[in-house]
Short mmCIF file of C-alpha atoms in Angstrom, two decimals:
data_model
loop_
_atom_site.label_atom_id
_atom_site.label_comp_id
_atom_site.label_asym_id
_atom_site.label_seq_id
_atom_site.Cartn_x
_atom_site.Cartn_y
_atom_site.Cartn_z
CA MET A 1 138.49 232.71 46.49
CA ARG A 2 137.75 229.42 44.71
CA PRO A 3 139.68 226.15 45.02
CA GLU A 4 140.68 226.53 41.35
CA ASP A 5 142.57 229.73 42.21
CA LEU A 6 145.06 227.67 44.22
CA THR A 7 145.75 225.19 41.44
CA GLY A 8 145.69 227.59 38.48
CA PRO A 9 148.33 229.92 37.01
CA ASP A 10 147.34 232.81 39.32
CA ARG A 11 148.24 230.94 42.54
CA GLU A 12 151.34 233.05 43.21
CA GLN A 13 149.25 236.21 42.98
CA TRP A 14 146.92 234.91 45.69
CA LEU A 15 149.71 233.62 47.92
CA SER A 16 151.60 236.92 47.77
CA LYS A 17 148.84 238.66 49.75
CA PRO A 18 149.44 239.60 53.42
CA GLU A 19 149.02 236.60 55.72
CA ALA A 20 145.95 237.99 57.53
CA GLU A 21 144.17 238.67 54.23
CA LEU A 22 145.23 235.28 52.85
CA ARG A 23 143.88 233.54 55.95
CA THR A 24 140.51 235.25 55.56
CA LEU A 25 140.31 234.21 51.91
CA LEU A 26 141.39 230.62 52.57
CA GLU A 27 138.98 230.10 55.43
CA GLU A 28 136.07 231.00 53.17
CA LEU A 29 136.67 227.63 51.49
CA HIS A 30 135.31 224.34 52.76
CA PRO A 31 138.10 222.21 54.33
CA GLU A 32 137.40 219.38 51.85
CA ASP A 33 137.78 221.69 48.83
CA LEU A 34 140.96 223.19 50.25
CA ALA A 35 142.41 219.73 50.95
CA GLN A 36 141.68 218.56 47.41
CA ALA A 37 143.49 221.62 46.05
CA LEU A 38 146.50 221.02 48.30
CA ASN A 39 146.67 217.38 47.23
CA VAL A 40 147.31 218.36 43.61
CA ILE A 41 149.68 221.31 44.17
CA GLU A 42 153.15 220.07 43.21
CA GLU A 43 155.23 222.77 44.92
CA PRO A 44 155.72 221.78 48.61
CA ASP A 45 156.64 225.36 49.56
CA ASP A 46 153.26 226.62 48.36
CA VAL A 47 151.48 223.97 50.41
CA THR A 48 153.47 225.00 53.48
CA ARG A 49 152.65 228.69 52.96
CA ILE A 50 148.95 227.89 52.75
CA MET A 51 148.93 225.67 55.85
CA ARG A 52 150.87 228.23 57.89
CA ALA A 53 148.35 230.92 56.96
CA LEU A 54 145.42 228.91 58.36
CA SER A 55 144.14 228.97 61.92
CA VAL A 56 144.89 225.89 64.02
CA GLU A 57 141.25 224.75 63.85
CA MET A 58 141.10 225.07 60.06
CA SER A 59 144.53 223.44 59.69
CA ALA A 60 143.29 220.41 61.64
CA GLN A 61 140.16 220.06 59.50
CA VAL A 62 142.21 220.29 56.31
CA MET A 63 144.87 217.91 57.64
CA GLU A 64 142.23 215.24 58.30
CA ARG A 65 141.31 215.32 54.62
CA LEU A 66 144.77 215.40 53.01
CA SER A 67 146.35 212.35 51.41
CA SER A 68 148.80 210.46 53.64
CA ASP A 69 151.83 211.58 51.60
CA ARG A 70 150.81 215.23 51.77
CA GLN A 71 150.12 214.96 55.51
CA GLY A 72 153.69 213.80 56.03
CA ASP A 73 155.04 216.67 53.90
CA VAL A 74 153.07 219.25 55.89
CA LEU A 75 154.10 217.91 59.31
CA GLU A 76 157.73 217.84 58.21
CA SER A 77 157.62 221.43 56.97
CA VAL A 78 155.98 223.09 59.99
CA HIS A 79 157.52 223.63 63.42
CA LYS A 80 157.12 220.78 65.91
CA ASP A 81 155.00 222.90 68.25
CA GLN A 82 152.65 223.83 65.40
CA ALA A 83 152.41 220.16 64.41
CA VAL A 84 151.37 219.29 67.98
CA GLU A 85 148.77 222.08 67.97
CA ILE A 86 147.28 220.76 64.73
CA LEU A 87 147.24 217.17 66.00
CA SER A 88 145.58 218.30 69.24
CA GLU A 89 142.65 219.74 67.29
CA MET A 90 142.13 216.65 65.15
CA ALA A 91 139.64 213.87 65.93
CA PRO A 92 141.37 211.02 67.84
CA ASP A 93 140.78 208.41 65.12
CA ASP A 94 142.04 210.69 62.33
CA ARG A 95 145.04 211.67 64.46
CA ALA A 96 146.00 208.04 65.06
CA ASP A 97 145.58 207.17 61.37
CA LEU A 98 147.82 210.07 60.38
CA VAL A 99 150.61 209.06 62.78
CA GLN A 100 150.43 205.44 61.63
CA GLU A 101 150.83 206.46 57.98
CA LEU A 102 154.01 208.47 58.59
CA PRO A 103 157.45 207.02 57.74
CA ALA A 104 158.98 205.26 60.77
CA ASP A 105 161.64 207.89 61.54
CA GLN A 106 159.22 210.80 61.21
CA ARG A 107 156.62 208.96 63.30
CA GLU A 108 159.07 208.32 66.15
CA THR A 109 160.29 211.93 66.15
CA LEU A 110 156.72 213.23 66.31
CA LEU A 111 155.67 210.78 69.03
CA GLU A 112 158.70 211.70 71.12
CA HIS A 113 157.75 215.38 70.93
CA LEU A 114 154.13 214.49 71.74
CA ARG A 115 155.21 212.58 74.86
CA GLU A 116 157.08 215.67 76.06
CA THR A 117 154.43 218.30 75.27
CA ALA A 118 151.10 216.42 75.16
CA PRO A 119 151.47 213.07 76.97
CA GLN A 120 147.72 212.43 77.05
CA ILE A 121 147.47 212.71 73.26
CA ALA A 122 150.57 210.54 72.83
CA GLU A 123 148.99 207.84 75.01
CA GLU A 124 145.73 208.07 73.06
CA VAL A 125 147.56 207.71 69.74
CA HIS A 126 149.46 204.70 71.09
CA GLU A 127 146.23 203.07 72.29
CA LEU A 128 144.33 203.56 69.02
CA SER A 129 147.35 202.54 66.95
CA SER A 130 147.37 199.16 68.68
CA TYR A 131 144.25 198.19 66.73
CA GLY A 132 144.32 197.14 63.10
CA GLU A 133 143.71 199.92 60.59
CA ASP A 134 140.77 198.05 59.03
CA THR A 135 139.04 197.16 62.30
CA ALA A 136 136.41 198.81 64.50
CA GLY A 137 139.18 199.77 66.93
CA GLY A 138 141.07 201.49 64.12
CA LEU A 139 137.95 203.40 63.04
CA MET A 140 136.62 204.43 66.44
CA THR A 141 136.95 207.76 68.20
CA THR A 142 137.39 207.93 71.96
CA GLU A 143 135.31 211.12 72.18
CA PHE A 144 131.72 210.45 73.25
CA VAL A 145 129.21 211.59 75.87
CA ALA A 146 129.06 209.11 78.77
CA LEU A 147 126.67 209.60 81.70
CA GLN A 148 125.55 207.71 84.79
CA PRO A 149 122.22 205.78 84.88
CA SER A 150 120.97 207.84 87.84
CA MET A 151 121.34 211.19 86.04
CA ARG A 152 118.09 212.93 85.21
CA VAL A 153 117.14 213.99 81.68
CA GLU A 154 117.49 217.71 82.41
CA GLY A 155 121.02 217.24 83.71
CA ALA A 156 121.89 215.00 80.75
CA ILE A 157 120.77 217.67 78.27
CA ASN A 158 122.88 220.27 80.07
CA GLU A 159 125.88 217.92 79.97
CA VAL A 160 125.43 217.41 76.22
CA ARG A 161 125.37 221.19 75.77
CA ARG A 162 128.55 221.60 77.81
CA ALA A 163 130.33 218.85 75.87
CA SER A 164 129.29 220.44 72.58
CA LYS A 165 130.43 223.92 73.61
CA ARG A 166 133.78 222.58 74.79
CA GLU A 167 134.05 220.64 71.51
CA GLU A 168 134.85 217.50 73.46
CA THR A 169 133.15 215.33 70.86
CA GLU A 170 133.22 215.55 67.07
CA HIS A 171 129.67 214.22 66.63
CA ILE A 172 126.94 213.67 69.21
CA TYR A 173 124.32 211.20 68.03
CA TYR A 174 123.71 209.28 71.25
CA VAL A 175 124.34 209.50 74.97
CA TYR A 176 125.99 206.36 76.32
CA VAL A 177 124.96 205.25 79.80
CA LEU A 178 127.82 203.69 81.75
CA TYR A 179 127.91 201.97 85.12
CA GLY A 180 131.54 202.57 85.96
CA ASP A 181 133.16 201.85 82.59
CA LYS A 182 130.63 199.21 81.57
CA LEU A 183 128.11 200.08 78.86
CA VAL A 184 124.58 199.42 80.16
CA GLY A 185 122.42 201.48 77.81
CA VAL A 186 122.11 204.14 75.15
CA VAL A 187 119.78 207.12 74.66
CA SER A 188 119.33 208.93 71.35
CA LEU A 189 119.29 212.73 71.36
CA ARG A 190 115.72 212.68 70.07
CA GLN A 191 114.60 210.44 72.92
CA LEU A 192 116.46 212.63 75.39
CA LEU A 193 114.77 215.81 74.19
CA LEU A 194 111.28 214.27 74.18
CA SER A 195 111.51 212.72 77.66
CA GLU A 196 110.28 214.32 80.89
CA PRO A 197 113.04 216.43 82.52
CA ASP A 198 112.81 214.65 85.89
CA LYS A 199 113.12 211.10 84.52
CA ARG A 200 116.33 209.18 85.09
CA LEU A 201 118.37 207.89 82.16
CA GLU A 202 117.96 204.31 83.40
CA GLU A 203 114.20 204.70 82.88
CA ILE A 204 114.41 205.73 79.23
CA MET A 205 117.60 204.08 77.98
CA GLU A 206 117.71 201.25 75.44
CA THR A 207 119.40 198.29 77.11
CA ASN A 208 119.53 195.97 74.09
CA VAL A 209 122.52 197.80 72.60
CA VAL A 210 124.12 196.76 69.31
CA ARG A 211 127.84 196.82 69.99
CA LEU A 212 131.13 196.05 68.29
CA ALA A 213 134.33 194.33 69.34
CA PRO A 214 137.50 196.35 68.62
CA THR A 215 138.78 193.57 66.35
CA GLU A 216 135.63 193.57 64.16
CA ASP A 217 136.45 193.95 60.45
CA GLN A 218 135.49 197.30 58.94
CA GLU A 219 133.22 195.66 56.37
CA LYS A 220 131.17 194.09 59.15
CA VAL A 221 131.03 197.46 60.90
CA ALA A 222 129.50 199.00 57.76
CA VAL A 223 127.02 196.13 57.46
CA GLN A 224 125.95 196.52 61.10
CA ILE A 225 125.36 200.27 60.83
CA ALA A 226 123.36 199.80 57.62
CA LYS A 227 121.42 196.82 59.01
CA TYR A 228 120.25 198.59 62.17
CA ASP A 229 120.00 202.06 60.55
CA LEU A 230 122.18 203.72 63.19
CA SER A 231 124.35 206.83 63.13
CA ALA A 232 126.99 205.39 65.45
CA LEU A 233 127.92 202.14 67.17
CA PRO A 234 129.73 201.68 70.49
CA VAL A 235 132.93 199.63 70.68
CA VAL A 236 133.41 197.56 73.86
CA ASP A 237 136.00 195.11 75.14
CA ASP A 238 135.39 191.52 76.26
CA GLN A 239 134.15 192.71 79.66
CA GLY A 240 131.68 195.17 78.14
CA ASN A 241 133.75 198.24 79.03
CA MET A 242 133.24 201.17 76.68
CA LEU A 243 136.24 201.88 74.44
CA GLY A 244 134.93 204.26 71.80
CA VAL A 245 132.41 204.94 69.06
CA VAL A 246 132.40 204.35 65.30
CA THR A 247 130.40 207.08 63.56
CA VAL A 248 128.59 206.92 60.24
CA ASP A 249 130.95 209.41 58.53
CA ASP A 250 133.83 206.97 59.01
CA VAL A 251 131.67 204.12 57.70
CA VAL A 252 130.94 206.09 54.51
CA ASP A 253 134.70 206.20 53.89
CA VAL A 254 134.83 202.43 54.45
CA VAL A 255 132.02 201.81 51.96
CA ILE A 256 133.79 203.92 49.31
CA GLU A 257 137.09 202.14 49.98
CA GLU A 258 135.54 198.67 49.79
CA ALA A 259 133.57 199.53 46.63
CA THR A 260 136.78 200.81 45.01
CA GLU A 261 138.60 197.59 45.89
CA ASP A 262 135.75 195.51 44.45
CA ALA A 263 135.77 197.51 41.21
CA GLN A 264 139.54 197.08 40.89
CA ARG A 265 139.30 193.34 41.48
CA MET A 266 136.60 193.07 38.82
CA GLY A 267 139.03 194.69 36.40
CA GLY A 268 141.72 192.13 37.19
CA VAL A 269 143.82 194.54 39.26
CA MET A 270 144.97 194.00 42.83
CA PRO A 271 143.52 196.78 45.06
CA LEU A 272 145.59 199.98 45.22
CA GLU A 273 146.56 201.49 48.57
CA ASP A 274 146.71 205.08 47.24
CA SER A 275 144.82 207.12 44.67
CA TYR A 276 145.58 206.70 40.95
CA LEU A 277 147.90 209.70 40.60
CA GLN A 278 149.71 208.94 43.87
CA THR A 279 150.45 205.32 42.95
CA SER A 280 153.96 204.80 41.60
CA PHE A 281 154.74 203.37 38.16
CA LEU A 282 156.33 200.21 39.60
CA THR A 283 153.37 199.63 41.91
CA PHE A 284 151.01 199.71 38.92
CA ILE A 285 153.17 197.12 37.15
CA ARG A 286 153.19 194.85 40.20
CA LYS A 287 149.44 195.17 40.78
CA ARG A 288 148.48 194.44 37.16
CA VAL A 289 151.00 191.89 35.94
CA GLY A 290 149.68 188.94 37.96
CA TRP A 291 146.32 188.53 36.25
CA LEU A 292 147.81 189.41 32.87
CA VAL A 293 150.23 186.48 33.21
CA VAL A 294 147.35 184.16 34.16
CA LEU A 295 145.30 185.31 31.17
CA PHE A 296 148.32 185.01 28.88
CA LEU A 297 148.83 181.39 29.96
CA GLY A 298 145.15 180.75 29.30
CA GLU A 299 145.47 182.16 25.80
CA MET A 300 148.54 179.97 25.20
CA LEU A 301 146.46 176.94 26.17
CA THR A 302 143.80 177.99 23.67
CA ALA A 303 146.43 178.39 20.94
CA THR A 304 147.88 174.96 21.74
CA VAL A 305 144.47 173.29 21.46
CA MET A 306 143.78 175.02 18.14
CA GLU A 307 147.17 173.96 16.79
CA ARG A 308 146.72 170.33 17.81
CA HIS A 309 143.30 170.10 16.17
CA ASN A 310 144.67 171.63 12.96
CA ILE A 311 142.03 174.28 12.33
CA HIS A 312 143.77 175.03 9.02
CA ALA A 313 141.88 172.07 7.57
CA ILE A 314 138.68 174.10 7.83
CA ALA A 315 140.04 177.59 7.30
CA GLY A 316 136.59 179.19 7.30
CA LEU A 317 136.13 178.43 11.01
CA SER A 318 139.09 180.63 11.95
CA VAL A 319 136.93 183.69 11.25
CA PHE A 320 134.79 182.81 14.28
CA VAL A 321 137.69 182.30 16.72
CA PRO A 322 137.94 185.99 17.84
CA LEU A 323 134.15 186.12 18.22
CA ILE A 324 134.09 182.99 20.40
CA ILE A 325 137.02 184.18 22.54
CA ALA A 326 135.44 187.62 23.03
CA THR A 327 132.08 186.10 23.96
CA GLY A 328 133.80 183.80 26.46
CA GLY A 329 135.60 186.77 27.97
CA ASN A 330 132.36 188.72 28.26
CA SER A 331 130.69 185.77 29.98
CA GLY A 332 133.61 185.57 32.41
CA SER A 333 133.34 189.29 33.16
CA GLN A 334 129.64 188.87 33.93
CA SER A 335 130.37 186.00 36.31
CA SER A 336 133.21 187.82 38.09
CA SER A 337 131.10 190.98 38.52
CA LEU A 338 128.16 189.06 40.00
CA ILE A 339 130.27 186.91 42.32
CA ILE A 340 132.55 189.69 43.59
CA ARG A 341 129.54 191.86 44.36
CA ALA A 342 127.77 188.95 46.08
CA LEU A 343 130.87 188.38 48.22
CA ALA A 344 131.07 192.08 49.07
CA VAL A 345 127.48 192.32 50.37
CA GLY A 346 127.55 188.97 52.14
CA GLU A 347 125.19 187.10 49.81
CA VAL A 348 127.91 184.51 49.15
CA ARG A 349 130.63 183.25 51.49
CA PRO A 350 133.99 181.73 50.49
CA ARG A 351 132.85 178.34 51.76
CA ASP A 352 130.05 178.39 49.15
CA TRP A 353 132.61 178.07 46.34
CA TRP A 354 131.39 174.64 45.22
CA ARG A 355 127.80 175.86 44.84
CA VAL A 356 128.95 178.91 42.90
CA LEU A 357 131.19 176.78 40.69
CA GLY A 358 128.35 174.37 39.89
CA ARG A 359 125.92 177.17 39.08
CA GLU A 360 128.39 179.05 36.89
CA LEU A 361 129.42 175.90 35.00
CA GLY A 362 125.78 175.16 34.26
CA ILE A 363 124.97 178.74 33.29
CA GLY A 364 128.10 178.97 31.12
CA LEU A 365 127.25 175.71 29.35
CA VAL A 366 123.70 176.83 28.55
CA LEU A 367 124.89 180.25 27.38
CA GLY A 368 127.54 178.59 25.20
CA LEU A 369 124.98 176.31 23.57
CA ALA A 370 122.62 179.23 23.06
#
């Protein structure tokens, strides 16, 4: 089976197969490809049939990749117990994000059922949901390998194996060394494997650990991971107690999201919360009308100046008006692209506005004279 088979005219033929056969065919697909197909299928019943045919593990992987609207549709269509099973298999950060995105009434109903059947997961969702969506706390997962400083390398390797087999952590890049709950060091898997088996973790751990506060903005998180070339960063509270880990796969999503917002701003559009096809007509109007009104007022000012200076007296000059306006617009687009990108990567800060204004006025003047 290919993802296109689920979105094409032969979908009903595939979905009419016995559930066991359908499950085998569906689980040949990558979860990302299956999620993309489900996001564009318009018939909710077909989406439900597909999700019910999947194993719990595959359902969780697909659910993590669905759009927020489609996630809500799926959770509403399946039985409450199945919804809890799917949520239990999801990564903690993805699970919390999903619950936060649900409509208020659906969220409360689901949380109430979670408190009755899986209180530990309900508490975890509540804890992660207390952090802002665009912060390190909102991005982090609470699944990580934590060991004591006195543990020897051989025992640490065995513990990593056990954690991996039990699927207690989604990704294992580092072992975090804790004294109580306080983060005191970190050991990479490479360093762990290359160290002598009888050495203690406190002898090989890196104590100068780059760490994040849970309130750190997601852009800064991405900058820190790129700056120090790390695969994950620990999140700690004010006392240095370990809270969770932000992994590089979540940061990639942040980079894509921030780049999309920057591109939309450069086009004079307020950033969209959802994808293009999932954004409503009225939302598009609201996001685009602001800058269009500003530009319209600017054009009215230009027309007023031209009228007052009576360009009709030299009619030949009117031929060059569109050329001059277009060139001015192109120059403005160049400036906005450069400045927005500089702001995004931290080369320019908002407090540098006066320096930027002076430079751009000078550059614009020289370009205009040229």
